[in-house]
Short mmCIF file of C-alpha atoms in Angstrom, two decimals:
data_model
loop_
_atom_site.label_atom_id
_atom_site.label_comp_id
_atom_site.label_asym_id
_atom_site.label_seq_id
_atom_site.Cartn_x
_atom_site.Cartn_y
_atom_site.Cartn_z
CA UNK A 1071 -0.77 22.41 -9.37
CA UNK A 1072 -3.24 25.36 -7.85
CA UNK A 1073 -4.90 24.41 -4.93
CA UNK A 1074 -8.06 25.35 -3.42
CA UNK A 1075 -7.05 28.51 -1.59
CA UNK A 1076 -8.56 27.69 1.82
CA UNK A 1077 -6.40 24.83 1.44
CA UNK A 1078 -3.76 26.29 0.60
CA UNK A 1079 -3.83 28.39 3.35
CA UNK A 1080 -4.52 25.72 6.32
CA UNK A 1081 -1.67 23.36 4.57
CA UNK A 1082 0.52 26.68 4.88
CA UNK A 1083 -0.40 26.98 9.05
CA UNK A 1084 0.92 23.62 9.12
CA UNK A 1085 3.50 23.62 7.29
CA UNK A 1086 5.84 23.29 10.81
CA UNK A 1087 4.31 21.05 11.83
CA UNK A 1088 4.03 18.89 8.81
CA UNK A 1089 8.04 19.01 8.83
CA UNK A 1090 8.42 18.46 12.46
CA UNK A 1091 5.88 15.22 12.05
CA UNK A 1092 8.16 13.77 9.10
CA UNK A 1093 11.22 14.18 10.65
CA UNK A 1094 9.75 12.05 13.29
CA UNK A 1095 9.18 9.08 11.11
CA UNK A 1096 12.41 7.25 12.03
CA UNK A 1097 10.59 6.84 15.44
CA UNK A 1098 7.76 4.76 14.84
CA UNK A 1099 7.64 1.32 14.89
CA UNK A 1100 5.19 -0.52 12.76
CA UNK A 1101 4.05 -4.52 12.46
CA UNK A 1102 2.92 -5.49 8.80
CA UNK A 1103 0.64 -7.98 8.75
CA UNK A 1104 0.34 -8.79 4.81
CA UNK A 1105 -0.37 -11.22 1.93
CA UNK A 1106 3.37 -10.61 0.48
CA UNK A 1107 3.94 -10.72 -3.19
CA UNK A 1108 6.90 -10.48 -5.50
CA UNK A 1109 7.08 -8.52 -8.58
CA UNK A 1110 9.02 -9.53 -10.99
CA UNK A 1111 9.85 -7.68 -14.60
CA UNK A 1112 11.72 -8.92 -17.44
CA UNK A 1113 12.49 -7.37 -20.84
CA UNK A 1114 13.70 -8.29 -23.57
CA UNK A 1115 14.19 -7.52 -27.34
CA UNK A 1116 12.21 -8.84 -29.33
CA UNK A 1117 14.49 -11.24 -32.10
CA UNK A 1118 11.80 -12.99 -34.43
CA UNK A 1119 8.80 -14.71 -34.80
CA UNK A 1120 9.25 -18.30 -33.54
CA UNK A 1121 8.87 -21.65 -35.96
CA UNK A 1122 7.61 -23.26 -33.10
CA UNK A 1123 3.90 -21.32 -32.77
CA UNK A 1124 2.98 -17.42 -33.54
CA UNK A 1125 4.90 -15.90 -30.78
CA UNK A 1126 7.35 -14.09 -30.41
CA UNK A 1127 11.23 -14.85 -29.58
CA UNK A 1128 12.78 -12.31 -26.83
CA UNK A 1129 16.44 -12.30 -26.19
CA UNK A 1130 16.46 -11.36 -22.46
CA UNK A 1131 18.20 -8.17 -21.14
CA UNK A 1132 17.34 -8.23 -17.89
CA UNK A 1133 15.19 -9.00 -14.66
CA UNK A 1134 13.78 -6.70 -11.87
CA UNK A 1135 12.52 -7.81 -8.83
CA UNK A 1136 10.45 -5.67 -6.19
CA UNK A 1137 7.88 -5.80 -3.32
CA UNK A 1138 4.22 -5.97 -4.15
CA UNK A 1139 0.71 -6.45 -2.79
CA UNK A 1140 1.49 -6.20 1.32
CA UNK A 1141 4.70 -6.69 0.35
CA UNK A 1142 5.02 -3.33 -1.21
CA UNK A 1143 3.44 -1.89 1.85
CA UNK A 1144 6.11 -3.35 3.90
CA UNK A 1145 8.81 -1.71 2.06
CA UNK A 1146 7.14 1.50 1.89
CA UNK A 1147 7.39 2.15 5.81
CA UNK A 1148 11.16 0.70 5.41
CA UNK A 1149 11.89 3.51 3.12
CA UNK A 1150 10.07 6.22 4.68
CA UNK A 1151 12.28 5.12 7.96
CA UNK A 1152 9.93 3.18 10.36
CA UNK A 1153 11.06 0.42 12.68
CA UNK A 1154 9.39 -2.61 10.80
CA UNK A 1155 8.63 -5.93 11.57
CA UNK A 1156 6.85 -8.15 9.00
CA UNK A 1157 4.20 -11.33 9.41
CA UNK A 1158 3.45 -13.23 6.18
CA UNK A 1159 4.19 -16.44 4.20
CA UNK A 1160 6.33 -17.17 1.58
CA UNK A 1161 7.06 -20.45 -0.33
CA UNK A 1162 9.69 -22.75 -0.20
CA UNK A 1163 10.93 -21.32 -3.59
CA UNK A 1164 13.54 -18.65 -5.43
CA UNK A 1165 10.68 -16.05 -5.20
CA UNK A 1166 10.71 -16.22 -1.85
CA UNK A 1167 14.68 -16.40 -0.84
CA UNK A 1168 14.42 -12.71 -3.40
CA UNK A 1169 11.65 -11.26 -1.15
CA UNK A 1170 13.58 -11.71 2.08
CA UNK A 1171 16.98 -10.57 0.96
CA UNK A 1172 14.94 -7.25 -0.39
CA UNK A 1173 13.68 -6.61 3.14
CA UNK A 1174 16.51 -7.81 4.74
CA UNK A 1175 18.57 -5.07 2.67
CA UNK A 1176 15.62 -2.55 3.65
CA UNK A 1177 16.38 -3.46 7.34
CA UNK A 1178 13.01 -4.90 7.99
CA UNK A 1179 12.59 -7.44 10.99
CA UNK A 1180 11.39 -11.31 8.68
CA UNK A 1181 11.11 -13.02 11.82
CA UNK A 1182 7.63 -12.94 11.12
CA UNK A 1183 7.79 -14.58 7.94
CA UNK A 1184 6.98 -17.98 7.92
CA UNK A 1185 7.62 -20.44 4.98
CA UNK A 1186 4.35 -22.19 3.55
CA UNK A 1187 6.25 -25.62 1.98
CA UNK A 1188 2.60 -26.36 0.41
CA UNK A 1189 1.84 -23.22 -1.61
CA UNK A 1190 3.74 -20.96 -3.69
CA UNK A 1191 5.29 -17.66 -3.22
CA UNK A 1192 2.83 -15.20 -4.93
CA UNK A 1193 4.62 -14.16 -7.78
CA UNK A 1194 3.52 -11.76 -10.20
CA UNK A 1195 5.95 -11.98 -13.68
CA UNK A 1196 5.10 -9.66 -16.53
CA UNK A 1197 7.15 -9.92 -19.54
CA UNK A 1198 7.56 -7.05 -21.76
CA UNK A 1199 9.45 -6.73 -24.90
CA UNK A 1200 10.75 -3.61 -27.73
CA UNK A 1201 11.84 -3.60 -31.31
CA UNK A 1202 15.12 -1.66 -31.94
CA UNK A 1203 14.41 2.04 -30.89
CA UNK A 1204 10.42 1.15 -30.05
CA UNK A 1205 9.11 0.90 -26.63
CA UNK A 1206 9.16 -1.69 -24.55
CA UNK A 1207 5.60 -2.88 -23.86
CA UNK A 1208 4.15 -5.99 -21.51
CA UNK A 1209 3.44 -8.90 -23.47
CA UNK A 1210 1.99 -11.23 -21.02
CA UNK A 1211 1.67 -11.65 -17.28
CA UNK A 1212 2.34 -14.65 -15.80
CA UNK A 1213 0.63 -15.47 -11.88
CA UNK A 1214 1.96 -18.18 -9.46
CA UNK A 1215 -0.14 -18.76 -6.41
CA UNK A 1216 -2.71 -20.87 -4.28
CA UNK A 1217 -6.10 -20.66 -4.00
CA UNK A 1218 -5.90 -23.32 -1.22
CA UNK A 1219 -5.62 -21.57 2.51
CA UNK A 1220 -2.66 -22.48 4.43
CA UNK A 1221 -2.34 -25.27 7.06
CA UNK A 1222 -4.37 -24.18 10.07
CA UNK A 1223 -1.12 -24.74 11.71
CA UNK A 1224 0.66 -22.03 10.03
CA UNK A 1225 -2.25 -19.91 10.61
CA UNK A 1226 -2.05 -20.14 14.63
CA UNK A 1227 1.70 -19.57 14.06
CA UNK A 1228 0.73 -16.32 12.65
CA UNK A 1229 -1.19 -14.99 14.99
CA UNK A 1230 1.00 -16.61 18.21
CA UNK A 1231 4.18 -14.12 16.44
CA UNK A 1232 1.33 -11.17 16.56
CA UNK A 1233 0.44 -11.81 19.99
CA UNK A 1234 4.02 -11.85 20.79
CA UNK A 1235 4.98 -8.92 19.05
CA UNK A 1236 2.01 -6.77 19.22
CA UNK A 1237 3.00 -4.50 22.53
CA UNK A 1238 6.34 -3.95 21.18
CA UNK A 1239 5.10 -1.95 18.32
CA UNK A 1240 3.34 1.86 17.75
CA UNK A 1241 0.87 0.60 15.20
CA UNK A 1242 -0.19 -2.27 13.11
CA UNK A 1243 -0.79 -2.46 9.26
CA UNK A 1244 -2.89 -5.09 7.74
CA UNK A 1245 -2.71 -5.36 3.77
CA UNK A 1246 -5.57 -7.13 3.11
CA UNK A 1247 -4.91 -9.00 -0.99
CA UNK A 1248 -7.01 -11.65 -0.57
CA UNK A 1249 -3.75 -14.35 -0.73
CA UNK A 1250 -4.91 -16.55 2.41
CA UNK A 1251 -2.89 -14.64 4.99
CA UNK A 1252 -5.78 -13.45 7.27
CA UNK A 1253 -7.90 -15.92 8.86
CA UNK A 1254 -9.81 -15.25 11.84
CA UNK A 1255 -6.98 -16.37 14.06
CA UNK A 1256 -4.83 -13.69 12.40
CA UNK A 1257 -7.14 -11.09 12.51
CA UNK A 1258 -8.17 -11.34 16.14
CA UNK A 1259 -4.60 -11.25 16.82
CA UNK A 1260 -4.09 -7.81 14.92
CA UNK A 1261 -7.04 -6.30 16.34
CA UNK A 1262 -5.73 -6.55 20.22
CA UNK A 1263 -3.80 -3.30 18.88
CA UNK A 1264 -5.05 0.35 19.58
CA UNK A 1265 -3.99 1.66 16.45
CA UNK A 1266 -4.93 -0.68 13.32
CA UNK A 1267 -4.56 0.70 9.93
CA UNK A 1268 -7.00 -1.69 7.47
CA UNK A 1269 -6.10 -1.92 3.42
CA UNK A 1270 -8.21 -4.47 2.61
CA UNK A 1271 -9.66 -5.47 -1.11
CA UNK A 1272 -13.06 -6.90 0.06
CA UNK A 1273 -15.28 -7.98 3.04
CA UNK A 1274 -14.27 -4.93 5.36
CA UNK A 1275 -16.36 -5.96 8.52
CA UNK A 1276 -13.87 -8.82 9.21
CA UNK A 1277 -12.07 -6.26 10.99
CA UNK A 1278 -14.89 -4.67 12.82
CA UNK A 1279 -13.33 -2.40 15.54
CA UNK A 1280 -10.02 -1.70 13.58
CA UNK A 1281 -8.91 2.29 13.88
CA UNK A 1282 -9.07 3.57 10.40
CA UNK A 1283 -9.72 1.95 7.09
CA UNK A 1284 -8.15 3.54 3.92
CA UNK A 1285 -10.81 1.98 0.82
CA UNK A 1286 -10.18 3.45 -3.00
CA UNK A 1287 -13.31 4.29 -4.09
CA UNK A 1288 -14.44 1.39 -6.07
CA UNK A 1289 -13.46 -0.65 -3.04
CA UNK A 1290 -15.75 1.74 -1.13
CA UNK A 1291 -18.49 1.03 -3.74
CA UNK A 1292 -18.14 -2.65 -3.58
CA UNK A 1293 -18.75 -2.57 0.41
CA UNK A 1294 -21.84 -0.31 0.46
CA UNK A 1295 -23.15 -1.39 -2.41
CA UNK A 1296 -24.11 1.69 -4.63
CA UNK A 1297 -22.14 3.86 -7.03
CA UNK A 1298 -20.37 6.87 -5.19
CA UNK A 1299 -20.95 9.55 -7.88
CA UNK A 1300 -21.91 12.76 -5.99
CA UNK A 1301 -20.92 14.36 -2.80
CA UNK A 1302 -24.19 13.66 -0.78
CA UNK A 1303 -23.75 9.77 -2.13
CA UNK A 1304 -19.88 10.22 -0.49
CA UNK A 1305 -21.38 11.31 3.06
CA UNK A 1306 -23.59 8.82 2.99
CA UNK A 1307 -20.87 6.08 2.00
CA UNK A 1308 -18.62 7.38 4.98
CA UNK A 1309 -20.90 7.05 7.53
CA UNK A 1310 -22.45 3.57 6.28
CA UNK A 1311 -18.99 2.54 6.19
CA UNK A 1312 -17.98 3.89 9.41
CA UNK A 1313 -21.07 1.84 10.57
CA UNK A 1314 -20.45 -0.94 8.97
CA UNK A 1315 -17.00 -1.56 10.41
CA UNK A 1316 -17.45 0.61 13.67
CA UNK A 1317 -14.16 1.81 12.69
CA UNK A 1318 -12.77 5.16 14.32
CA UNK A 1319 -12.45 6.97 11.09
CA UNK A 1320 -12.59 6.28 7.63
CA UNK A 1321 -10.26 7.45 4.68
CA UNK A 1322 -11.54 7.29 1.33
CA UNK A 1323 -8.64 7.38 -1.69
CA UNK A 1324 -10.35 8.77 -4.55
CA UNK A 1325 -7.59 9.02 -7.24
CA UNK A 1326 -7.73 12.20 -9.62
CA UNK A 1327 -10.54 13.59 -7.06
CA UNK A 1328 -8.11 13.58 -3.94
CA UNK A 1329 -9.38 11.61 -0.67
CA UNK A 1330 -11.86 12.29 1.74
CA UNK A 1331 -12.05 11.41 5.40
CA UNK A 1332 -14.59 10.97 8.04
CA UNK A 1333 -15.47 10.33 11.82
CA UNK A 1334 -17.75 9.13 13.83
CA UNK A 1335 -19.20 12.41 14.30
CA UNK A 1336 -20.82 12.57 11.02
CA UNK A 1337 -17.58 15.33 10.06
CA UNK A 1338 -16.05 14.85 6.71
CA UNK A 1339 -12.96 16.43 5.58
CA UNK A 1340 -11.92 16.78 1.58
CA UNK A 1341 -7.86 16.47 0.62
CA UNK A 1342 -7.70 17.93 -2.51
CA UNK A 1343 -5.15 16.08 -4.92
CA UNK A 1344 -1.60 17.14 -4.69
CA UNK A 1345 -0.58 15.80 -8.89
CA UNK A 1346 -3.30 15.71 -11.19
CA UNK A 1347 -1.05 15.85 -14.34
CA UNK A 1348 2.25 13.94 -13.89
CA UNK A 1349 0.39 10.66 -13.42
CA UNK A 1350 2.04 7.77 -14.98
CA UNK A 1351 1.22 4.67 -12.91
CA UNK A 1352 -1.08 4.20 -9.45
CA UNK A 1353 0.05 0.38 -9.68
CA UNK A 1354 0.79 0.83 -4.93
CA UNK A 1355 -0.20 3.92 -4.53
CA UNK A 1356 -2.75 2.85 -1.93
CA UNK A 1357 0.34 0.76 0.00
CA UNK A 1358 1.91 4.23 -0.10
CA UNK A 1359 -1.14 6.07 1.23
CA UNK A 1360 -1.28 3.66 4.33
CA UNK A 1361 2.40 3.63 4.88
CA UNK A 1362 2.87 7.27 5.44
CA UNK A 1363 -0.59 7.90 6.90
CA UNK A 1364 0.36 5.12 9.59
CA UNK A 1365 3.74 6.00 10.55
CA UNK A 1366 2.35 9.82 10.95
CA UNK A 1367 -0.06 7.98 13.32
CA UNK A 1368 2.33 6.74 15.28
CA UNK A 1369 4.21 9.58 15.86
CA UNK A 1370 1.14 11.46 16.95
CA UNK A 1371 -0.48 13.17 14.06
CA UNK A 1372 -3.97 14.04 13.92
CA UNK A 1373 -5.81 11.83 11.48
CA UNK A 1374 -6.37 15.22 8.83
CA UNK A 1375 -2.28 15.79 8.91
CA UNK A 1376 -1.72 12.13 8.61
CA UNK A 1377 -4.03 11.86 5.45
CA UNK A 1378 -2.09 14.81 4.60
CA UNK A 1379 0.91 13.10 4.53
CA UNK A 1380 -0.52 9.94 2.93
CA UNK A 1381 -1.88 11.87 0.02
CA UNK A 1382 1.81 14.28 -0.21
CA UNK A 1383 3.76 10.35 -0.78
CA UNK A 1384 1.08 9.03 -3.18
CA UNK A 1385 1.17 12.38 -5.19
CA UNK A 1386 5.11 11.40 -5.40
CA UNK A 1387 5.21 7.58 -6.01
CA UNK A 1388 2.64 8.09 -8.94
CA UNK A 1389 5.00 9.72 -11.16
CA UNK A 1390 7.21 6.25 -11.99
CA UNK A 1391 6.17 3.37 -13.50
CA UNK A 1392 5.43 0.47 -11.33
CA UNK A 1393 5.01 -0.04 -7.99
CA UNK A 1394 7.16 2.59 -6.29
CA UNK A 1395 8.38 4.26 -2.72
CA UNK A 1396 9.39 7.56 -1.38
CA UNK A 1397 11.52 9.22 0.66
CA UNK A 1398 11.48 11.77 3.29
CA UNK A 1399 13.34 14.34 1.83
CA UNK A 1400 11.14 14.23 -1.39
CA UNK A 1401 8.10 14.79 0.89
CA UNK A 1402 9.40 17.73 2.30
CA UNK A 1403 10.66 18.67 -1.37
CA UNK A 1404 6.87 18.09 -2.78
CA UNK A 1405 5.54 20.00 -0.03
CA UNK A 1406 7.45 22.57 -0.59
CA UNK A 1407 6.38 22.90 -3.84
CA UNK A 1408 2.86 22.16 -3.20
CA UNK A 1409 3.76 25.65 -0.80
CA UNK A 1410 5.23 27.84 -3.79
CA UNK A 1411 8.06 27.55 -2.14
CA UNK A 1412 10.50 26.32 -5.05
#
């Protein structure tokens, strides 16, 4: 795509520097601190209509299982090379065994990952079906998890591993999906970091004092409380934001329209998007955005080149179906691109 040319021409002055920051990835070391999910996917084709009830008969063909909600944000730093250590809960179940073997194959630390015998992996199964030489399409989703919060044992248990762990890392992630991971006791432990990256759904204030926050925009909505539908509306939502969570800066993902990020100062900048037309699914794209944004972070970007870099992975992952990763050399191949440069 053509981008504006005074971006264009500040993104080519850092070009050098862009490269030099991702090929400085493998050196940070991140904690994730996440409400962990498993995604699971299985097709089939579909064989007849059943004599049992009006639904249809699927002869499976196969199963695919892969990180979602903070568990997808997890595996995003894992790919993009980070150090990683995980904190979360899984359930004494299958779901759970899967989730661990994929991270232990990713290389990621599970120490943190504490098994919850009362409550259910979150599990997230969508079946999809095809006719001979039709596409395959989701039929139904199927959700297993607890609304119940786990035992405020557990809870301390998370937050004594934080403690524990917290000086040994460059940065800490929290991905925020509302599955009963962060409880005070969790949060307060996160938050004795310098450098907290926040993804949270809902209720950002809980994590008043955090460094950045990286809100889509109809979480940004939800937290002020008015519709975000013009650029003097967007200031304003920035700084009540920043207010609202006394947070050092504030990134705002704003799909189609790019992102848009803002300081204390009352100084906005405006990322223009990097793929407006190969868009095919933003099912993580916001676990990607805080994955690459953090580990540029902790390797000493500036907040602009790091939400330059979190925007360059999004613009990549949003091409495949599904919740996806990236790589570094694709990063470098996209910006490139984005450059004229291929």
């Amino acid at each position: 795509m053509t981008l504006d040319v005074v971006f264009a021409e500040r993104l080519s002055q850092q070009r050098d520097r862009l490269i030099e920051l991702l090929d400085r990835f493998s050196q940070a070391k991140v904690l994730v601190v996440g409400d962990l999910t498993l995604d699971e996917f299985l097709t089939g084709q579909v064989e007849r209509i059943s004599r049992e009830a009006p639904v249809l008969i699927l002869r499976h063909e196969n199963t695919r299982q892969v990180p979602g909600g903070g568990a997808n944000a997890v595996y995003n730093l894992a790919t993009l090379g980070a150090q990683v250590k995980v904190v979360g809960l899984v359930g004494k179940d299958d779901q759970g065994i899967a989730l661990r073997g994929i991270f232990d194959r990713a290389g990621v630390d599970t120490t943190g990952i504490l098994l919850d015998p009362n409550r259910p992996t979150v599990t997230k199964t969508r079946i999809s079906g095809h006719a001979r030489q039709s596409v395959t399409q989701q039929v139904v989703r199927v959700d297993r998890k607890s609304d119940e919060l786990p035992d405020p044992e557990l809870r301390e248990q998370l937050a004594e591993y934080i403690r524990a762990h917290i000086s040994t890392v460059d940065a800490v992630v929290c991905s925020d999906y509302g599955d009963g991971v962060f409880t005070p006791p969790v949060i307060a432990a996160a938050l004795q970091h310098s450098r907290v990256i926040v993804d949270t759904q809902k209720q950002l204030p809980r994590y008043a004092g955090a460094t950045i926050f990286t809100p889509n925009l109809p979480e940004a909505e939800l937290a002020v409380g008015y519709k975000i539908n013009n650029p003097q509306l967007l200031q304003q939502a920035g700084n009540d934001l920043l207010s609202l969570t006394q947070a050092k800066q504030m990134l705002i993902t704003r799909g189609d329209e790019g992102m848009s990020l803002f300081d204390r100062t009352g100084k906005s900048e405006h990322i223009p998007p990097f793929n407006r037309t190969d868009v095919f699914d933003v099912t993580g794209a916001g676990d990607t955005v805080a994955a690459a944004l953090t580990i540029a972070l902790a390797v000493g970007a500036s907040y602009w080149e790091a939400a330059v870099l979190g925007n360059l992975a999004a613009s990549i992952v949003v091409r495949q179906f599904g919740t996806a990763t990236t790589a570094i050399d694709e990063m470098k191949l996209a910006l490139g691109k984005l450059l004229g440069e291929q």
